[in-house]
Amino acid sequence: MTGIGFDLLATDGRARRGRVTTAHGTIETPAFMPVGTAATVKAMTTDAVASTGAEILLGNTYHLMLRPTAERVAQLGGLHRFMNWDKPILTDSGGFQVMSLSDLRTMSEEGVTFKSHLDGSRHHLTPERSIQIQHMLDSNVTMCLDECTPFPATEAQAESSMRLSMRWARRSKDAFVERPGYGLFGIVQGGIYPEQRAESVAALTDIGFDGYAIGGLAVGEGQETMFRVLDFTEPLMVKDRPRYLMGVGRPSDLIGAVRRGVDMFDCVMPTRSGRTGQAFVRRGTINIRNARHAHDERPLDADCGCPTCRSYGRGYLHHLFKADEMLGPMLLTWHNLHYYQDLMRTMRQAIADGNFEEVAGTMEARLTEGDVEATLDPIAKPGKPPKQGRPPKKDRVEEDKTDE
């Protein structure tokens, strides 16, 4: 096998059921990749992550090149050994993080010079250096260095940014060391403009990559615009390679993107939300800090089989967050990652069975139902009880808030 393999096993409309093969194992698609930015999925051991059904993790070039450095990771046996994860790993090129350092970086045709957010030290990241770092990390899926086009951007700005990314993509391909079970993904850019996206897809296809990512989305454009960009971009992409939508997203985003032919996803949402008290469930979201959960013995999600839902009630989880106990974020993160993997398993099976739209429609409808009705607190002090489903105003936290 040269590079990574991809088998398209079934389709249902534009939704695809596939399998990616790497030197460290296979990935069933559609797949969600938990984010392990600094060689760790926050609040989780790698055994716990694997138990959710995750088959691939994402690491980050920018953070690892600064600490502990790619050279140190290589000296310690590579990222798989370093973090005790024997399954596939994809690494972001570092471009998104560097581009977000607007006050700490300067760009040129050659690359990006930036100051570390840790100690102010200066670094120069080029396509060649990014590929070299990811090689030292021993990443199974390496990403080209690109400029993540900001939103909003004019058509002229999107065109200039996209063309720079295409030149960097060629340089990334030239620098990549081909070996069995390892691959390089190009990244489609072009903002929200059909002509720019089409030019980007054509340029990357001409260069030739093991897979193709869709970048520059989930940056503030909103779901409707994101889906519109996917609608005119995906049909242009080659069918026999995996497609990866970067940085997405909420459950409804994943369902809609799978419907539009996307195979792979990553996002910090399930882990970051878990650390701040937000749980994703089949009926939407729950903020476990809300007072309505303090006396509730029920699990987060009665249909979930994760260790959190099997062993702990809402009242206990509420207590952990109120007491600032570290076990709270750990248990909610575990649940969220399990829920996301359940979502992907359900979609894979539905595509294989040929009833994706029926299953997806049911899941989307449930996501809008809202949480189960609150129960009365049996030991509450006398007084006017709170309305069902809403905590007293002083304890109220909006369900849809995260620190994204």
Short mmCIF file of C-alpha atoms in Angstrom, two decimals:
data_model
loop_
_atom_site.label_atom_id
_atom_site.label_comp_id
_atom_site.label_asym_id
_atom_site.label_seq_id
_atom_site.Cartn_x
_atom_site.Cartn_y
_atom_site.Cartn_z
CA MET A 1 0.00 0.00 0.00
CA THR A 2 1.29 3.44 -0.98
CA GLY A 3 -0.04 6.29 1.12
CA ILE A 4 -3.35 5.61 2.85
CA GLY A 5 -6.15 3.53 1.42
CA PHE A 6 -9.81 4.47 1.07
CA ASP A 7 -12.64 2.08 0.26
CA LEU A 8 -16.10 3.48 -0.48
CA LEU A 9 -18.35 0.75 0.90
CA ALA A 10 -21.83 2.24 0.40
CA THR A 11 -23.65 5.42 -0.55
CA ASP A 12 -27.15 6.71 0.20
CA GLY A 13 -27.83 9.90 -1.71
CA ARG A 14 -24.64 11.90 -1.23
CA ALA A 15 -23.92 10.30 2.18
CA ARG A 16 -20.96 7.91 2.09
CA ARG A 17 -19.92 4.89 4.16
CA GLY A 18 -16.21 4.20 3.83
CA ARG A 19 -13.03 2.89 5.39
CA VAL A 20 -9.63 4.60 5.61
CA THR A 21 -6.58 2.32 6.01
CA THR A 22 -3.34 3.56 7.59
CA ALA A 23 -0.16 2.09 9.03
CA HIS A 24 -1.74 2.24 12.50
CA GLY A 25 -5.12 0.74 11.66
CA THR A 26 -8.40 1.49 9.94
CA ILE A 27 -10.96 4.25 10.40
CA GLU A 28 -14.62 3.60 9.66
CA THR A 29 -16.26 6.63 8.07
CA PRO A 30 -18.12 8.89 8.59
CA ALA A 31 -15.75 9.42 11.52
CA PHE A 32 -15.37 11.99 14.28
CA MET A 33 -11.84 12.69 15.57
CA PRO A 34 -11.48 13.83 19.20
CA VAL A 35 -9.02 16.70 19.51
CA GLY A 36 -5.80 15.96 21.38
CA THR A 37 -4.13 19.30 20.75
CA ALA A 38 -1.09 18.92 23.01
CA ALA A 39 -0.83 15.11 22.80
CA THR A 40 -3.77 14.64 25.15
CA VAL A 41 -7.55 14.69 24.90
CA LYS A 42 -8.23 16.90 27.89
CA ALA A 43 -9.65 15.10 30.95
CA MET A 44 -9.35 11.68 29.27
CA THR A 45 -6.89 8.79 29.20
CA THR A 46 -6.27 7.24 25.80
CA ASP A 47 -7.90 4.00 27.01
CA ALA A 48 -11.03 5.95 27.89
CA VAL A 49 -11.02 7.68 24.50
CA ALA A 50 -10.68 4.34 22.72
CA SER A 51 -13.56 2.91 24.76
CA THR A 52 -15.91 5.48 23.21
CA GLY A 53 -15.24 3.98 19.79
CA ALA A 54 -12.85 6.67 18.53
CA GLU A 55 -10.42 5.27 15.98
CA ILE A 56 -8.33 8.35 15.22
CA LEU A 57 -7.17 11.42 17.18
CA LEU A 58 -6.09 14.86 16.08
CA GLY A 59 -2.87 16.48 17.29
CA ASN A 60 -1.65 20.01 16.61
CA THR A 61 1.61 20.99 14.98
CA TYR A 62 1.69 24.53 16.38
CA HIS A 63 1.33 23.52 20.01
CA LEU A 64 3.62 20.49 19.82
CA MET A 65 6.39 22.34 17.95
CA LEU A 66 6.49 24.85 20.82
CA ARG A 67 6.13 22.37 23.68
CA PRO A 68 7.67 19.84 24.09
CA THR A 69 9.02 20.35 20.47
CA ALA A 70 8.77 17.90 17.61
CA GLU A 71 12.37 16.89 18.16
CA ARG A 72 11.56 15.81 21.73
CA VAL A 73 8.51 13.83 20.63
CA ALA A 74 10.61 12.09 17.97
CA GLN A 75 13.35 11.32 20.51
CA LEU A 76 10.70 9.73 22.74
CA GLY A 77 9.45 7.45 19.99
CA GLY A 78 6.92 9.53 18.08
CA LEU A 79 3.46 10.76 19.00
CA HIS A 80 1.81 7.32 19.18
CA ARG A 81 4.27 6.05 21.76
CA PHE A 82 4.56 9.42 23.49
CA MET A 83 0.83 9.58 24.28
CA ASN A 84 0.16 5.83 24.40
CA TRP A 85 -2.21 5.78 21.42
CA ASP A 86 -1.64 2.95 18.95
CA LYS A 87 -4.37 3.96 16.49
CA PRO A 88 -4.17 6.51 13.65
CA ILE A 89 -3.32 10.16 14.27
CA LEU A 90 -4.00 13.20 12.07
CA THR A 91 -2.08 16.41 12.72
CA ASP A 92 -3.24 19.91 11.87
CA SER A 93 -0.53 21.85 10.04
CA GLY A 94 -0.52 24.66 12.59
CA GLY A 95 -1.78 27.18 10.06
CA PHE A 96 -5.09 27.94 11.78
CA GLN A 97 -3.44 28.66 15.14
CA VAL A 98 -0.70 30.78 13.58
CA MET A 99 -3.19 32.77 11.52
CA SER A 100 -5.19 33.51 14.67
CA LEU A 101 -2.12 35.24 16.18
CA SER A 102 -2.90 38.42 14.24
CA ASP A 103 -0.82 40.64 16.53
CA LEU A 104 2.06 38.18 16.83
CA ARG A 105 2.77 37.10 13.24
CA THR A 106 3.87 38.37 9.84
CA MET A 107 3.18 36.57 6.57
CA SER A 108 5.09 36.32 3.33
CA GLU A 109 5.21 34.08 0.29
CA GLU A 110 7.83 32.02 2.11
CA GLY A 111 5.76 31.32 5.22
CA VAL A 112 4.76 32.79 8.56
CA THR A 113 7.00 34.29 11.24
CA PHE A 114 5.34 34.43 14.64
CA LYS A 115 5.97 34.91 18.32
CA SER A 116 5.16 32.04 20.67
CA HIS A 117 2.17 32.69 22.92
CA LEU A 118 4.12 30.85 25.64
CA ASP A 119 7.34 32.86 25.93
CA GLY A 120 7.49 35.31 23.05
CA SER A 121 10.21 33.38 21.20
CA ARG A 122 10.26 33.82 17.41
CA HIS A 123 9.56 30.95 15.01
CA HIS A 124 9.32 30.61 11.25
CA LEU A 125 6.78 28.15 9.85
CA THR A 126 6.96 27.29 6.16
CA PRO A 127 5.18 24.52 4.25
CA GLU A 128 8.41 22.53 4.30
CA ARG A 129 8.94 23.01 8.04
CA SER A 130 5.32 22.08 8.82
CA ILE A 131 5.66 18.85 6.85
CA GLN A 132 8.98 18.09 8.55
CA ILE A 133 7.46 18.59 12.01
CA GLN A 134 4.52 16.31 11.23
CA HIS A 135 6.95 13.69 9.92
CA MET A 136 8.88 13.81 13.22
CA LEU A 137 5.60 13.45 15.10
CA ASP A 138 4.89 10.30 13.02
CA SER A 139 1.44 11.49 12.01
CA ASN A 140 -0.50 9.09 9.80
CA VAL A 141 -2.38 11.94 8.11
CA THR A 142 -0.34 15.07 7.50
CA MET A 143 -2.07 18.33 6.56
CA CYS A 144 -0.69 20.91 4.13
CA LEU A 145 0.16 24.30 5.55
CA ASP A 146 -2.50 26.76 4.40
CA GLU A 147 -3.82 30.19 5.19
CA CYS A 148 -7.24 29.88 6.77
CA THR A 149 -9.24 32.57 4.96
CA PRO A 150 -10.93 34.77 7.56
CA PHE A 151 -14.63 35.51 7.64
CA PRO A 152 -15.85 37.85 6.43
CA ALA A 153 -13.54 38.34 3.45
CA THR A 154 -14.11 40.02 0.11
CA GLU A 155 -13.93 37.91 -3.03
CA ALA A 156 -10.57 39.48 -3.87
CA GLN A 157 -9.22 38.69 -0.40
CA ALA A 158 -10.50 35.11 -0.60
CA GLU A 159 -8.93 34.67 -4.03
CA SER A 160 -5.52 35.96 -2.95
CA SER A 161 -5.56 33.84 0.22
CA MET A 162 -6.68 30.72 -1.65
CA ARG A 163 -4.00 31.05 -4.32
CA LEU A 164 -1.29 31.42 -1.69
CA SER A 165 -2.60 28.24 -0.03
CA MET A 166 -2.48 26.43 -3.39
CA ARG A 167 1.16 27.42 -3.88
CA TRP A 168 1.89 26.21 -0.36
CA ALA A 169 0.04 22.97 -1.13
CA ARG A 170 2.44 22.26 -4.01
CA ARG A 171 5.41 22.93 -1.75
CA SER A 172 3.90 20.71 0.96
CA LYS A 173 3.48 17.87 -1.52
CA ASP A 174 7.08 18.25 -2.71
CA ALA A 175 8.34 18.12 0.90
CA PHE A 176 6.25 15.14 1.98
CA VAL A 177 8.08 11.82 2.36
CA GLU A 178 5.88 9.09 0.91
CA ARG A 179 5.74 5.82 2.82
CA PRO A 180 3.22 2.99 3.20
CA GLY A 181 0.30 3.79 5.50
CA TYR A 182 0.98 7.53 5.69
CA GLY A 183 -0.79 10.20 3.68
CA LEU A 184 -1.01 13.91 2.92
CA PHE A 185 -4.28 15.87 2.67
CA GLY A 186 -4.75 19.05 0.67
CA ILE A 187 -7.09 21.76 1.98
CA VAL A 188 -9.76 23.43 -0.16
CA GLN A 189 -10.04 27.17 0.49
CA GLY A 190 -11.88 30.03 -1.20
CA GLY A 191 -14.16 31.48 1.44
CA ILE A 192 -17.86 31.49 0.60
CA TYR A 193 -17.32 32.04 -3.14
CA PRO A 194 -18.16 29.25 -5.62
CA GLU A 195 -15.58 30.28 -8.22
CA GLN A 196 -12.76 30.36 -5.68
CA ARG A 197 -13.74 26.99 -4.21
CA ALA A 198 -13.88 25.47 -7.69
CA GLU A 199 -10.44 26.82 -8.57
CA SER A 200 -9.05 25.45 -5.31
CA VAL A 201 -10.52 21.98 -5.86
CA ALA A 202 -9.10 21.89 -9.39
CA ALA A 203 -5.63 22.98 -8.24
CA LEU A 204 -5.47 20.39 -5.46
CA THR A 205 -6.78 17.62 -7.70
CA ASP A 206 -4.08 18.46 -10.24
CA ILE A 207 -1.39 18.19 -7.54
CA GLY A 208 -2.86 14.94 -6.21
CA PHE A 209 -3.38 14.09 -2.52
CA ASP A 210 -4.37 11.09 -0.40
CA GLY A 211 -7.42 13.00 0.87
CA TYR A 212 -8.99 16.42 0.65
CA ALA A 213 -10.05 18.69 3.49
CA ILE A 214 -12.55 21.53 3.30
CA GLY A 215 -11.13 24.44 5.28
CA GLY A 216 -12.17 27.98 6.02
CA LEU A 217 -15.57 27.04 7.47
CA ALA A 218 -16.89 27.05 11.05
CA VAL A 219 -15.26 30.48 11.41
CA GLY A 220 -18.41 32.50 12.02
CA GLU A 221 -20.34 32.11 8.77
CA GLY A 222 -23.24 30.16 10.31
CA GLN A 223 -24.67 26.75 9.49
CA GLU A 224 -26.79 27.82 6.53
CA THR A 225 -23.82 29.39 4.75
CA MET A 226 -21.59 26.44 5.62
CA PHE A 227 -24.06 24.00 4.10
CA ARG A 228 -24.38 26.21 1.00
CA VAL A 229 -20.59 26.13 0.53
CA LEU A 230 -20.61 22.34 0.91
CA ASP A 231 -23.43 22.09 -1.63
CA PHE A 232 -21.36 23.69 -4.36
CA THR A 233 -17.94 22.34 -3.28
CA GLU A 234 -18.49 18.62 -2.61
CA PRO A 235 -19.77 17.70 -6.10
CA LEU A 236 -16.48 18.98 -7.57
CA MET A 237 -14.32 16.73 -5.37
CA VAL A 238 -12.97 13.34 -6.42
CA LYS A 239 -15.10 10.43 -5.23
CA ASP A 240 -12.37 7.91 -4.42
CA ARG A 241 -10.60 9.87 -1.67
CA PRO A 242 -11.79 10.81 1.84
CA ARG A 243 -13.23 14.29 2.49
CA TYR A 244 -12.55 16.02 5.81
CA LEU A 245 -14.51 19.04 7.09
CA MET A 246 -12.17 20.83 9.48
CA GLY A 247 -13.29 22.14 12.87
CA VAL A 248 -16.93 20.96 12.71
CA GLY A 249 -18.98 20.81 14.84
CA ARG A 250 -22.32 20.48 16.63
CA PRO A 251 -24.38 17.31 16.15
CA SER A 252 -26.70 19.02 13.66
CA ASP A 253 -23.63 20.19 11.71
CA LEU A 254 -22.32 16.63 11.50
CA ILE A 255 -25.63 15.22 10.31
CA GLY A 256 -26.00 17.92 7.65
CA ALA A 257 -22.41 17.54 6.44
CA VAL A 258 -22.64 13.73 6.21
CA ARG A 259 -25.81 14.27 4.16
CA ARG A 260 -23.61 16.35 1.83
CA GLY A 261 -20.88 13.75 1.35
CA VAL A 262 -18.32 14.50 4.09
CA ASP A 263 -16.38 11.59 5.65
CA MET A 264 -14.28 12.99 8.51
CA PHE A 265 -14.69 15.63 11.20
CA ASP A 266 -12.91 17.12 14.22
CA CYS A 267 -13.97 19.67 16.81
CA VAL A 268 -13.16 20.72 20.38
CA MET A 269 -16.86 21.10 21.12
CA PRO A 270 -17.56 17.81 22.96
CA THR A 271 -14.46 18.07 25.15
CA ARG A 272 -14.53 21.81 25.81
CA SER A 273 -18.24 21.73 26.54
CA GLY A 274 -17.75 18.76 28.85
CA ARG A 275 -15.24 20.75 30.89
CA THR A 276 -17.66 23.67 31.26
CA GLY A 277 -20.73 21.65 32.22
CA GLN A 278 -22.56 21.21 28.93
CA ALA A 279 -23.64 17.70 27.91
CA PHE A 280 -24.79 16.70 24.43
CA VAL A 281 -27.75 14.33 24.50
CA ARG A 282 -30.21 13.01 21.96
CA ARG A 283 -32.72 15.74 22.87
CA GLY A 284 -30.24 18.61 22.53
CA THR A 285 -27.99 19.93 25.30
CA ILE A 286 -27.99 20.02 29.09
CA ASN A 287 -26.22 22.49 31.34
CA ILE A 288 -25.52 20.34 34.38
CA ARG A 289 -24.80 23.41 36.54
CA ASN A 290 -28.47 24.40 36.44
CA ALA A 291 -30.29 23.99 39.76
CA ARG A 292 -33.02 21.79 38.26
CA HIS A 293 -30.52 18.88 38.18
CA ALA A 294 -29.49 19.03 41.87
CA HIS A 295 -32.01 16.41 43.07
CA ASP A 296 -32.35 14.42 39.82
CA GLU A 297 -31.32 10.75 39.99
CA ARG A 298 -31.77 10.16 36.26
CA PRO A 299 -28.84 9.80 33.86
CA LEU A 300 -27.93 12.53 31.40
CA ASP A 301 -29.44 10.48 28.57
CA ALA A 302 -31.58 7.40 29.20
CA ASP A 303 -30.60 6.00 25.78
CA CYS A 304 -26.84 6.34 26.34
CA GLY A 305 -24.65 3.41 27.36
CA CYS A 306 -21.54 5.36 28.35
CA PRO A 307 -19.94 4.77 31.80
CA THR A 308 -21.19 8.17 33.00
CA CYS A 309 -24.82 7.44 32.16
CA ARG A 310 -24.60 3.84 33.43
CA SER A 311 -23.16 4.79 36.82
CA TYR A 312 -23.99 8.38 37.78
CA GLY A 313 -27.10 10.52 38.08
CA ARG A 314 -27.55 14.17 37.23
CA GLY A 315 -27.65 15.16 40.89
CA TYR A 316 -24.14 13.79 41.45
CA LEU A 317 -22.78 15.40 38.30
CA HIS A 318 -24.35 18.72 39.33
CA HIS A 319 -22.67 18.42 42.73
CA LEU A 320 -19.26 17.75 41.17
CA PHE A 321 -19.43 20.91 39.07
CA LYS A 322 -20.73 23.05 41.91
CA ALA A 323 -17.89 21.76 44.10
CA ASP A 324 -15.30 22.27 41.33
CA GLU A 325 -14.29 18.62 41.54
CA MET A 326 -12.15 17.49 38.60
CA LEU A 327 -14.18 14.29 38.24
CA GLY A 328 -17.10 16.34 36.90
CA PRO A 329 -15.37 17.53 33.70
CA MET A 330 -13.91 14.05 33.23
CA LEU A 331 -17.30 12.31 33.38
CA LEU A 332 -19.05 14.86 31.16
CA THR A 333 -16.24 14.74 28.60
CA TRP A 334 -16.43 10.94 28.55
CA HIS A 335 -20.17 11.13 27.97
CA ASN A 336 -19.89 13.75 25.22
CA LEU A 337 -17.26 11.81 23.29
CA HIS A 338 -19.31 8.63 23.61
CA TYR A 339 -22.39 10.47 22.35
CA TYR A 340 -20.50 11.82 19.33
CA GLN A 341 -19.21 8.33 18.48
CA ASP A 342 -22.74 6.93 18.89
CA LEU A 343 -23.93 9.57 16.43
CA MET A 344 -21.32 8.51 13.87
CA ARG A 345 -22.06 4.80 14.38
CA THR A 346 -25.75 5.44 13.81
CA MET A 347 -25.08 7.33 10.59
CA ARG A 348 -22.68 4.68 9.29
CA GLN A 349 -25.27 1.97 9.84
CA ALA A 350 -28.04 4.04 8.27
CA ILE A 351 -25.99 4.62 5.12
CA ALA A 352 -25.19 0.91 4.90
CA ASP A 353 -28.89 0.07 5.36
CA GLY A 354 -30.00 2.62 2.77
CA ASN A 355 -32.25 4.61 5.13
CA PHE A 356 -30.01 7.56 5.99
CA GLU A 357 -32.60 10.28 5.40
CA GLU A 358 -35.15 8.58 7.63
CA VAL A 359 -32.67 8.10 10.46
CA ALA A 360 -31.12 11.55 10.05
CA GLY A 361 -34.54 13.20 10.08
CA THR A 362 -35.46 11.42 13.30
CA MET A 363 -32.20 12.47 14.97
CA GLU A 364 -32.59 16.07 13.83
CA ALA A 365 -36.15 16.20 15.17
CA ARG A 366 -35.07 14.83 18.54
CA LEU A 367 -32.32 17.42 18.85
CA THR A 368 -34.98 20.13 18.94
CA GLU A 369 -37.13 18.51 21.65
CA GLY A 370 -35.28 19.99 24.61
CA ASP A 371 -34.47 18.27 27.88
CA VAL A 372 -36.85 15.96 29.69
CA GLU A 373 -39.28 17.61 32.09
CA ALA A 374 -37.82 18.55 35.44
CA THR A 375 -38.95 16.71 38.56
CA LEU A 376 -39.94 18.27 41.87
CA ASP A 377 -37.34 18.38 44.61
CA PRO A 378 -38.65 16.21 47.50
CA ILE A 379 -36.66 18.13 50.12
CA ALA A 380 -37.13 21.65 48.75
CA LYS A 381 -38.00 24.35 51.28
CA PRO A 382 -41.61 25.56 51.26
CA GLY A 383 -42.28 28.27 48.76
CA LYS A 384 -43.23 28.79 45.17
CA PRO A 385 -41.63 25.99 43.14
CA PRO A 386 -39.72 26.88 39.99
CA LYS A 387 -41.44 26.39 36.66
CA GLN A 388 -40.98 22.95 35.20
CA GLY A 389 -37.86 22.80 33.08
CA ARG A 390 -36.44 26.11 34.36
CA PRO A 391 -34.28 26.79 37.42
CA PRO A 392 -34.77 29.81 39.68
CA LYS A 393 -33.49 32.93 37.94
CA LYS A 394 -30.48 33.36 40.22
CA ASP A 395 -29.23 29.85 39.30
CA ARG A 396 -30.16 30.00 35.64
CA VAL A 397 -27.52 29.35 33.00
CA GLU A 398 -28.48 29.38 29.35
CA GLU A 399 -28.35 25.89 27.85
CA ASP A 400 -26.71 26.86 24.58
CA LYS A 401 -23.75 28.81 25.94
CA THR A 402 -20.23 27.43 25.57
CA ASP A 403 -16.86 29.10 25.62
CA GLU A 404 -16.22 28.32 21.97
#
